[in-house]
Coordinates of C-alpha atoms in Angstrom, one line a residue:
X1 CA 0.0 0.0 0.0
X2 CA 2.6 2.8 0.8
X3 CA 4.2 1.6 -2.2
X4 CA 1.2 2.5 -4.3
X5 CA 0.7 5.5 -2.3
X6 CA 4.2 6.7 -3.4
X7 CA 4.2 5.5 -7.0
X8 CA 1.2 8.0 -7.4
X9 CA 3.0 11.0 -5.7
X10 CA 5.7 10.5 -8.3
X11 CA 3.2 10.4 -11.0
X12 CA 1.4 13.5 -9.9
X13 CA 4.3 15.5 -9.6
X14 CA 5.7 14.6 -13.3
X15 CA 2.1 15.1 -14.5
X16 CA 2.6 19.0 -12.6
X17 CA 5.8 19.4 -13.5
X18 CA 4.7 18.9 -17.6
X19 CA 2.6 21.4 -17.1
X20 CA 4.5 23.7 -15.7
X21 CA 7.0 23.3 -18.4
X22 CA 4.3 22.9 -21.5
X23 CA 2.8 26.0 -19.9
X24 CA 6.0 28.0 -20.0
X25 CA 7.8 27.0 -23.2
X26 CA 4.0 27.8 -25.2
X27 CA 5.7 32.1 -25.1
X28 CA 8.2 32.6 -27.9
X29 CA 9.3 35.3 -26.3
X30 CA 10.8 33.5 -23.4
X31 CA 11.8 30.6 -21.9
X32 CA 12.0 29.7 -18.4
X33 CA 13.4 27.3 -16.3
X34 CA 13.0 25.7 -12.4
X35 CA 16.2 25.6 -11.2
X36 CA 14.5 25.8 -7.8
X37 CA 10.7 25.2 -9.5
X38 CA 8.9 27.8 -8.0
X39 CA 10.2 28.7 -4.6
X40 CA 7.6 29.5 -1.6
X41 CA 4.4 28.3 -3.8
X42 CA 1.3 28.7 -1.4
X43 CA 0.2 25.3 -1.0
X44 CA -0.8 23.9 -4.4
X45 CA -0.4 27.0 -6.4
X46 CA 1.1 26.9 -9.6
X47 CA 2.2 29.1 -12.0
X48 CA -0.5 28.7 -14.9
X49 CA 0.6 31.8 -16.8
X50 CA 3.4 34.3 -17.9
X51 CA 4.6 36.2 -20.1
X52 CA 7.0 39.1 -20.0
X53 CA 6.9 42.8 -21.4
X54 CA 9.2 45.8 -21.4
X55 CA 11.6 46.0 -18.0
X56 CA 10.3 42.9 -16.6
X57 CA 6.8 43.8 -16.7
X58 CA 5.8 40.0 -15.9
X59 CA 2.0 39.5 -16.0
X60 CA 0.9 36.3 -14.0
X61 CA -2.0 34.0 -13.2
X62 CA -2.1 32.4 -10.1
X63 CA -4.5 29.1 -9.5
X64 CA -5.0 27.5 -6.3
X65 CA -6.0 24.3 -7.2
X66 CA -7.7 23.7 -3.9
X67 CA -9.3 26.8 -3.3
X68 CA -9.8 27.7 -6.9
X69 CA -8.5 30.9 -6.2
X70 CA -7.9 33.7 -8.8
X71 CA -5.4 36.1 -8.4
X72 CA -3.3 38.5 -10.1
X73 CA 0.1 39.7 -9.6
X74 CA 2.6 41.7 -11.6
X75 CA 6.8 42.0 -11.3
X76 CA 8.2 45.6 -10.1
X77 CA 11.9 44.7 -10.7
X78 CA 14.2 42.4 -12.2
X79 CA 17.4 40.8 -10.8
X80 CA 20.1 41.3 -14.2
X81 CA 22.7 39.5 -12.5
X82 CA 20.5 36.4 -11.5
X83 CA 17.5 37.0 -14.1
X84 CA 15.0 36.8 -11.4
X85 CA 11.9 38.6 -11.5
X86 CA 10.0 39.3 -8.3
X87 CA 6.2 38.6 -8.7
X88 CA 3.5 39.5 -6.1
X89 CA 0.2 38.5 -5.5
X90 CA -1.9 41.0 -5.0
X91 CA -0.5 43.8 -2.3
X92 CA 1.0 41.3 0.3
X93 CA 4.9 41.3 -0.3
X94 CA 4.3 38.2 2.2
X95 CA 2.6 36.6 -1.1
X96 CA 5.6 36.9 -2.7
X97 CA 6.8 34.1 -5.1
X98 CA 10.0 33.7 -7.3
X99 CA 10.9 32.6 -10.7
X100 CA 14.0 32.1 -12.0
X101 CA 14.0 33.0 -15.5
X102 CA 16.4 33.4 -18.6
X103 CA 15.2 35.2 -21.9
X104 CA 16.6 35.4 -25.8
X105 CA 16.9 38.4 -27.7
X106 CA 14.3 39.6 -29.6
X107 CA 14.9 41.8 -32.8
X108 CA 13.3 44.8 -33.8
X109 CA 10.4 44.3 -36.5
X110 CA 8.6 47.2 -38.7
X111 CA 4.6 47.6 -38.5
X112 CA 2.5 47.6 -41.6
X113 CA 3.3 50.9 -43.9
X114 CA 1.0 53.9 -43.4
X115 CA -1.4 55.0 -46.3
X116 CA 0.5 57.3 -48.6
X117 CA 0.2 61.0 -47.5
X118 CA -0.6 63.7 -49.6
X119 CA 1.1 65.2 -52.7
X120 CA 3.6 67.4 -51.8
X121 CA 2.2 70.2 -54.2
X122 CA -1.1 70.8 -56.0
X123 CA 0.2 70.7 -60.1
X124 CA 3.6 70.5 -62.0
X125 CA 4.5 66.7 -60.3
X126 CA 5.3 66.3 -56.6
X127 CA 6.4 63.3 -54.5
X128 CA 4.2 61.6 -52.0
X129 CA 5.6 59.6 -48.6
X130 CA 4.8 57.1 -46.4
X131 CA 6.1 55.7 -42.6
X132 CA 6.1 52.9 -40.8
X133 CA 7.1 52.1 -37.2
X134 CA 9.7 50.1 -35.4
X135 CA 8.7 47.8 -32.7
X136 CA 11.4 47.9 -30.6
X137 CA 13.8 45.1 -29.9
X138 CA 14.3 43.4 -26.5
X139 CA 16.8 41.7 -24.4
X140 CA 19.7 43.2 -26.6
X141 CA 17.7 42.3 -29.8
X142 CA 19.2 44.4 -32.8
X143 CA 17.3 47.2 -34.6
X144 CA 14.8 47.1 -37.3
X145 CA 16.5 46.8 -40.4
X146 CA 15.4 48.8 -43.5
X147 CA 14.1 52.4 -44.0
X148 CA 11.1 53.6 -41.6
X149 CA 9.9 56.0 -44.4
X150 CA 9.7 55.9 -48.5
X151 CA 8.6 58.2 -51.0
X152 CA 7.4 58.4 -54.8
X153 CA 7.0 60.6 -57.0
X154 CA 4.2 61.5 -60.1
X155 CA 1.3 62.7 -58.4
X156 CA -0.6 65.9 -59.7
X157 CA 1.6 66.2 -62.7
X158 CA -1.0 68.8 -64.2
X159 CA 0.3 72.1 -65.2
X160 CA 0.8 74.8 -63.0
X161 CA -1.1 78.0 -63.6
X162 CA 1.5 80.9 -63.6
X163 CA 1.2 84.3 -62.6
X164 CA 0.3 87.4 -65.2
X165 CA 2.3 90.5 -65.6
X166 CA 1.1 93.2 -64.6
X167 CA 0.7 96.5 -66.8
X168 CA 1.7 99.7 -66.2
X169 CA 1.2 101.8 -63.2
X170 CA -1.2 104.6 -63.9
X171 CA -0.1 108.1 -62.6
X172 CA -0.4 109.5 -59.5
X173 CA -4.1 110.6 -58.6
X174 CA -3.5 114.8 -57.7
X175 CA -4.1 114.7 -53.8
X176 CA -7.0 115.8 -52.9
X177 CA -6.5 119.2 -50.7
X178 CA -3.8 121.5 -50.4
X179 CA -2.9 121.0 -47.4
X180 CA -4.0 119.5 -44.2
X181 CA -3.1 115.7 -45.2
X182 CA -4.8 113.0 -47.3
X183 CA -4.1 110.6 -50.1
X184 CA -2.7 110.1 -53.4
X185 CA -3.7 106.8 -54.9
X186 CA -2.5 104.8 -58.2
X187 CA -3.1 101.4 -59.8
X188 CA -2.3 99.0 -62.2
X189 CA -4.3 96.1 -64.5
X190 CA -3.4 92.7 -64.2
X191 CA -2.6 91.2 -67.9
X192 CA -4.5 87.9 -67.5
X193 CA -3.6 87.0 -71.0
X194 CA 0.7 86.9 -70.9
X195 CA 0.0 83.2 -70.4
X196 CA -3.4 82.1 -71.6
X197 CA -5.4 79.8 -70.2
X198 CA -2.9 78.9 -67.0
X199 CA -2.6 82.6 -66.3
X200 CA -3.2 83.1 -62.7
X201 CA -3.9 86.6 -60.9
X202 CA -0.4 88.7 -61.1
X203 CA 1.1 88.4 -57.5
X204 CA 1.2 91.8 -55.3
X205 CA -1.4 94.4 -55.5
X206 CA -3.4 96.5 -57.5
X207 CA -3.6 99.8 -55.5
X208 CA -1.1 101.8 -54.1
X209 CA -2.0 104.9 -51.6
X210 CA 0.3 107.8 -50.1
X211 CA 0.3 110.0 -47.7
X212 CA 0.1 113.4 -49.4
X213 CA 0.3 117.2 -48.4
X214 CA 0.3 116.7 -44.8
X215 CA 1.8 119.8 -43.8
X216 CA -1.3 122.9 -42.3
X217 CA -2.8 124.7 -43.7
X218 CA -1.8 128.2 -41.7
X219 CA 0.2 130.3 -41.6
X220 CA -0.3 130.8 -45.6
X221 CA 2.9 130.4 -47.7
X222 CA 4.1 134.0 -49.1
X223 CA 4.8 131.9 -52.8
X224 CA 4.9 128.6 -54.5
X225 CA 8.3 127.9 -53.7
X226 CA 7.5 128.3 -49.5
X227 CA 4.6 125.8 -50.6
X228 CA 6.9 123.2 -52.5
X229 CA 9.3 123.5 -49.1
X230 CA 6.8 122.7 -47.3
X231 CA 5.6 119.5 -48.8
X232 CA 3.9 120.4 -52.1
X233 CA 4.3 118.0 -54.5
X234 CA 1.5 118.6 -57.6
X235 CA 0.8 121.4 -59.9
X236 CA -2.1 123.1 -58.6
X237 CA -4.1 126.5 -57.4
X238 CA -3.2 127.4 -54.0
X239 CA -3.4 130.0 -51.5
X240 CA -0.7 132.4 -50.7
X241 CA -0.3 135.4 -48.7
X242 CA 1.7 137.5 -50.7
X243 CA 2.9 140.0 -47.5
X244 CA 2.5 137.8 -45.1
X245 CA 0.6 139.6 -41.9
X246 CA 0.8 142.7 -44.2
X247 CA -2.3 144.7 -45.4
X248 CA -2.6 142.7 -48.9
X249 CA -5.4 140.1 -48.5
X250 CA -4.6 136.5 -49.4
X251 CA -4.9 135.7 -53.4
X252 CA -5.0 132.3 -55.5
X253 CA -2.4 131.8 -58.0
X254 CA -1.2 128.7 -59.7
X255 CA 2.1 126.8 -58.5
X256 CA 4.4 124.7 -60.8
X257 CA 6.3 122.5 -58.7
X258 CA 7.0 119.5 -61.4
X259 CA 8.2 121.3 -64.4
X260 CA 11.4 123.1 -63.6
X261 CA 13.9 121.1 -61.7
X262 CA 12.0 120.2 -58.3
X263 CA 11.2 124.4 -57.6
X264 CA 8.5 125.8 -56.2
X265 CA 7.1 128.5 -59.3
X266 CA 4.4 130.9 -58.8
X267 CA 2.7 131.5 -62.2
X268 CA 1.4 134.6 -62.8
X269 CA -1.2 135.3 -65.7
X270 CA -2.5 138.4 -67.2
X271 CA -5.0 139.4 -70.2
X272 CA -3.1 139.9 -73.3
X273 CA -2.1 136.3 -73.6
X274 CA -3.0 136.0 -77.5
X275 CA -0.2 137.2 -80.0
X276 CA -1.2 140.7 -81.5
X277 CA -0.4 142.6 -84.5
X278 CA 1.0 146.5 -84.1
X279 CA 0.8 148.4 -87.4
X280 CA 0.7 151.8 -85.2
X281 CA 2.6 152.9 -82.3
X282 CA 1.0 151.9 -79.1
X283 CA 1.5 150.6 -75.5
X284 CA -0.1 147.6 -74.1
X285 CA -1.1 147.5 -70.2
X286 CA -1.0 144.2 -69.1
X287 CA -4.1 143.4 -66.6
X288 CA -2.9 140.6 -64.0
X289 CA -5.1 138.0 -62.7
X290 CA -4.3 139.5 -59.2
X291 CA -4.0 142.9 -58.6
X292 CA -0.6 144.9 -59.0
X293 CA 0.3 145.2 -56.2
X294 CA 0.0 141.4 -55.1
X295 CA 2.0 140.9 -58.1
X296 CA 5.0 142.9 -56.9
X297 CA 5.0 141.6 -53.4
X298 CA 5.3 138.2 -54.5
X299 CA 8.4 139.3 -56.7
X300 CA 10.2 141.4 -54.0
X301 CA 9.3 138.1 -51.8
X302 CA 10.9 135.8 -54.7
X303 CA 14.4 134.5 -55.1
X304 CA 14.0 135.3 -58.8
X305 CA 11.4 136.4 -61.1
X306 CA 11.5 136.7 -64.7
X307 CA 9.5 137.6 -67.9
X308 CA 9.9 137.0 -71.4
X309 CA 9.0 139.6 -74.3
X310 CA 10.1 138.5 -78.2
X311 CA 9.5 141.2 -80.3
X312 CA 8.8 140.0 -84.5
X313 CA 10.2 143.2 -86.4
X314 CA 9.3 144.1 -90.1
X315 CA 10.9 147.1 -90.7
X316 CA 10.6 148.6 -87.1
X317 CA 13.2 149.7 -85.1
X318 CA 14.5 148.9 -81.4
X319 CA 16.4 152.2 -81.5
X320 CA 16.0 155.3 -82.7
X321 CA 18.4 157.6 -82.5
X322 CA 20.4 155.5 -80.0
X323 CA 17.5 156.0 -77.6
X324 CA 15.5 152.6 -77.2
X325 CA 11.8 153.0 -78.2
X326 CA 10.3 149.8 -78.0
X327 CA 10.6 148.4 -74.9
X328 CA 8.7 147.9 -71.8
X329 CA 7.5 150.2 -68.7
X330 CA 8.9 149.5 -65.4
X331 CA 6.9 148.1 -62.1
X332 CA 6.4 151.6 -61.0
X333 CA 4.6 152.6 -63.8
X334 CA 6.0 155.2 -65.4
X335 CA 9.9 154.7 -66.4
X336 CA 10.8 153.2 -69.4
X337 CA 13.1 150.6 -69.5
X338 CA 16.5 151.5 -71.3
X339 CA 17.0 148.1 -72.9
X340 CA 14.8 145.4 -74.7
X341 CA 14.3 142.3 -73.0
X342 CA 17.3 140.0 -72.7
X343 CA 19.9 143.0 -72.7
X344 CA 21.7 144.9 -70.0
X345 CA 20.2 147.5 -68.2
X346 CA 21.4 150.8 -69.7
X347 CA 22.8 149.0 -72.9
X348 CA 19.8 149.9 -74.8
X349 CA 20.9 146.8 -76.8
X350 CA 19.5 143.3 -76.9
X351 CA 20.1 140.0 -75.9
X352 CA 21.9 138.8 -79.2
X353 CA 23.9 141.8 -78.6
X354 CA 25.0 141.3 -75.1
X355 CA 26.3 137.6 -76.4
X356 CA 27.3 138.9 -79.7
X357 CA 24.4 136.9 -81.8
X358 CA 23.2 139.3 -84.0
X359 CA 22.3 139.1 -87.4
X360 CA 24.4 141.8 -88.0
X361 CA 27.3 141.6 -85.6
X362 CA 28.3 145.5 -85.8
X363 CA 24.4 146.1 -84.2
X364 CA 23.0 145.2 -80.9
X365 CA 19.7 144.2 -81.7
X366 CA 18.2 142.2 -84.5
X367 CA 15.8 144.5 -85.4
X368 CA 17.9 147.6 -85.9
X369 CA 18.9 146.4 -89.4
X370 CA 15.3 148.0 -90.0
X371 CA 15.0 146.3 -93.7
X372 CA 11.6 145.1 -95.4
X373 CA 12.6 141.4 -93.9
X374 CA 10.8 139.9 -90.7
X375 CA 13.5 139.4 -87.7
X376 CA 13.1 139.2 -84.5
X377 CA 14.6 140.1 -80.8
X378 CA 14.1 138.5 -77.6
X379 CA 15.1 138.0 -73.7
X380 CA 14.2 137.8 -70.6
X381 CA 13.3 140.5 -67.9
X382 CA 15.6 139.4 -65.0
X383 CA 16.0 142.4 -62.7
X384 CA 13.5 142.5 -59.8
X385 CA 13.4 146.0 -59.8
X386 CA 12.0 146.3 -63.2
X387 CA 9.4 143.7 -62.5
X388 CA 6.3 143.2 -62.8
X389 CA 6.4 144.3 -66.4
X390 CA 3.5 147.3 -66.6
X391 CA 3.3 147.3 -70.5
X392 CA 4.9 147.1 -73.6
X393 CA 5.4 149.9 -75.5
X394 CA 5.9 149.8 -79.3
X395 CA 7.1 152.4 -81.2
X396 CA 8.6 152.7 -85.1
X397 CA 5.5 151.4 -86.8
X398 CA 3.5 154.5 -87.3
X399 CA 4.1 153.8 -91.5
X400 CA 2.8 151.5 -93.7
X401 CA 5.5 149.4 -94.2
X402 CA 6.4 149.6 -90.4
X403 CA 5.0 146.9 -88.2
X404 CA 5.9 144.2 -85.6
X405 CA 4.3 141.0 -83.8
X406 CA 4.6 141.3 -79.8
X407 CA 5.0 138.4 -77.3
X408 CA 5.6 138.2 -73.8
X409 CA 5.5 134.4 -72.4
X410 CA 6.3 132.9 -69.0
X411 CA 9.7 131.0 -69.3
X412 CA 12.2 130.3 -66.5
X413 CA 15.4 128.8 -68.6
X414 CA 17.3 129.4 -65.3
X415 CA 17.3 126.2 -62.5
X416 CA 16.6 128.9 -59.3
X417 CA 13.4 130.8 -60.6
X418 CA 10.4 130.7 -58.5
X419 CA 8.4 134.0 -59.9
X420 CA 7.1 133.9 -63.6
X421 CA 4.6 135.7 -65.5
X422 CA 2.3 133.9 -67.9
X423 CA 2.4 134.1 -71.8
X424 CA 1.1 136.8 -74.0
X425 CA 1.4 138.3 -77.8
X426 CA 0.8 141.0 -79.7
X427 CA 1.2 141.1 -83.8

């Protein structure tokens, strides 16, 4: 009988022991062997289940055959020197059992590829890429072999649309007010033709805005050219205070600011602006837009002033006698000047004879040659004294045969000017 008794033992514990070992070895991932078998078992427990996960996260299953108790436990270190992991059952460290375990490396093996991503750009032919992860290895395992990420190319291989050109700015609008501050404004068209049907909209913009006159308004500028210091940039009709605080009320005139070399002109028009023809001796008043007086104070209040006369000569003289006849009448009303236009005070020559341009070089004026053949003399008034021009005086053409074609223009030939006086003719 104790024989038999014994002869079963055996057999029981080979039968546990098989499972214990067909149990274990069932994991690829590790194998494990019972040195001890399981050390400090609880009765009849046995391990039924384990498997292992990263830093000896060992996940058990413990059965208690005779109780049929469940339980749980997990491992919270790991012995590197004797590969032993420590497992509990539930929170009792008393619970503790022990496994001696050995493992083999495990490689590093790639997931499944992503889905491809999106082309990297909408037309002309891009390149599209996908990715794919590495499952770590383990236990010393080596890496994943092969590339984590691969790429193609030919998606959206359809032509690009490419930007137009753009046409030519249009000029600056004139700003709005004088002073005070606004805007000037420009723009341009977009040429959606330069490259038919893939032309896209030209890059940049359309509209352009500046600040413009944003200096005040008061005190008034005395002339043009205090304007265009201040900030004036467009040809326009201002206000000016020709005196300044003085008795002479504020006038409008026009200013020139674009057409002689970046300065500030004050243009100043009058009423005999159309050419005339003089077949008798006579003097011409010129009537300013602004009274006479205004007119002078903006001179004396200029850097320089000038005003052009040309005087077309058919048998007429400049001189007569040595004493200039035709010529013009001083700002103060009265004096004659004793020169033409473009000559040198007190000369009573002309201009081609001050620079020795004369038809005739032994005269100093054109029109002295006094023959039946039209010629002509012409210049600028220059002196500030003598200006405003009060009229024109022609003489020498009382005869038939005597006659002449009078014009006085604005012109400022000379870079510093800021004080002209507008255009007229008599023939």
């Amino acid at each position: 009988m104790e024989f038999i008794k014994m002869a079963l033992l055996i057999c029981r514990n080979i039968i546990l022991l098989y499972f214990l070992v067909r149990c274990v070895n069932s994991k690829s991932v590790f194998k494990f062997r019972t040195k001890s078998t399981v050390k400090n078992l609880l009765n009849s427990e046995a391990v039924e289940k384990i498997r292992s996960s990263l830093e000896c996260g060992v996940i058990c299953s413990i059965k208690n055959k005779n109780t049929n108790i469940h339980g749980a436990c997990e491992a919270y270190s790991y012995d590197s020197t004797n590969k032993l992991c420590q497992l509990y059952k539930g929170t009792s460290a008393s619970a503790a059992i022990s496994v001696s375990i050995y493992t083999y490396k495990l490689d590093g093996v790639f997931g499944d590829w992503s889905p491809w991503d999106s082309c990297s750009v909408t037309c002309g032919g891009g390149t599209q890429t996908r990715n794919r992860l590495c499952k770590a290895p383990k236990h010393g395992g080596d890496d994943c072999v092969g590339s984590a990420t691969e790429s193609k190319g030919g998606c959206n291989t359809n032509p690009c649309p490419i930007p137009g050109n753009w046409l030519s700015w249009t000029e600056w609008s004139a700003c709005p007010v004088t002073c005070g501050g606004d805007k000037r404004s420009r723009s341009r068209t977009c040429d959606m033709n330069t490259h038919g049907s893939l032309t896209a909209p030209c890059i940049g913009e359309s509209d352009e805005n500046i600040d413009c006159h944003k200096f005040p308004c008061s005190p008034l500028a005395r002339t043009c050219a205090e304007w265009k210091n201040l900030g004036l940039t467009v040809n326009t009709i201002v206000d000016i205070d020709p005196d300044g605080s003085g008795a002479l009320s504020p006038v409008k005139v026009a200013c020139d600011v674009t057409s002689h070399q970046g300065k500030g002109v004050t243009v100043i028009e009058h009423d005999k602006e159309t050419r005339t023809f003089v077949d008798n001796d006579a003097t011409f008043v010129l009537n300013y837009e602004i009274a006479f007086g205004q007119v002078k104070a903006i001179v004396d209040h200029s850097q320089q002033c000038s005003q052009y006369v040309k005087w077309e000569c058919h048998d007429a003289n400049i001189k007569d006698n040595g004493v200039t006849v035709t010529t013009f009448i001083k700002r103060d009303k009265v004096t004659k000047a004793d020169y033409f236009p473009g000559g040198t005070p007190g000369s009573h020559g002309c201009q081609c004879g001050k620079e020795g341009s004369c038809d005739y070089p032994s005269l100093s004026c054109n029109c002295d040659k006094n023959d039946m053949t039209w010629r002509y003399d012409e210049g600028f008034i220059t002196d500030k004294n003598d200006l405003p021009m009060y009229a024109f005086v022609a003489e020498d053409t009382e005869k038939l045969c005597n006659t002449g074609r009078f014009s006085n223009k604005i012109n400022i030939p000379q870079e510093t000017k800021n004080c002209v006086i507008k255009d007229w003719s008599v023939q």
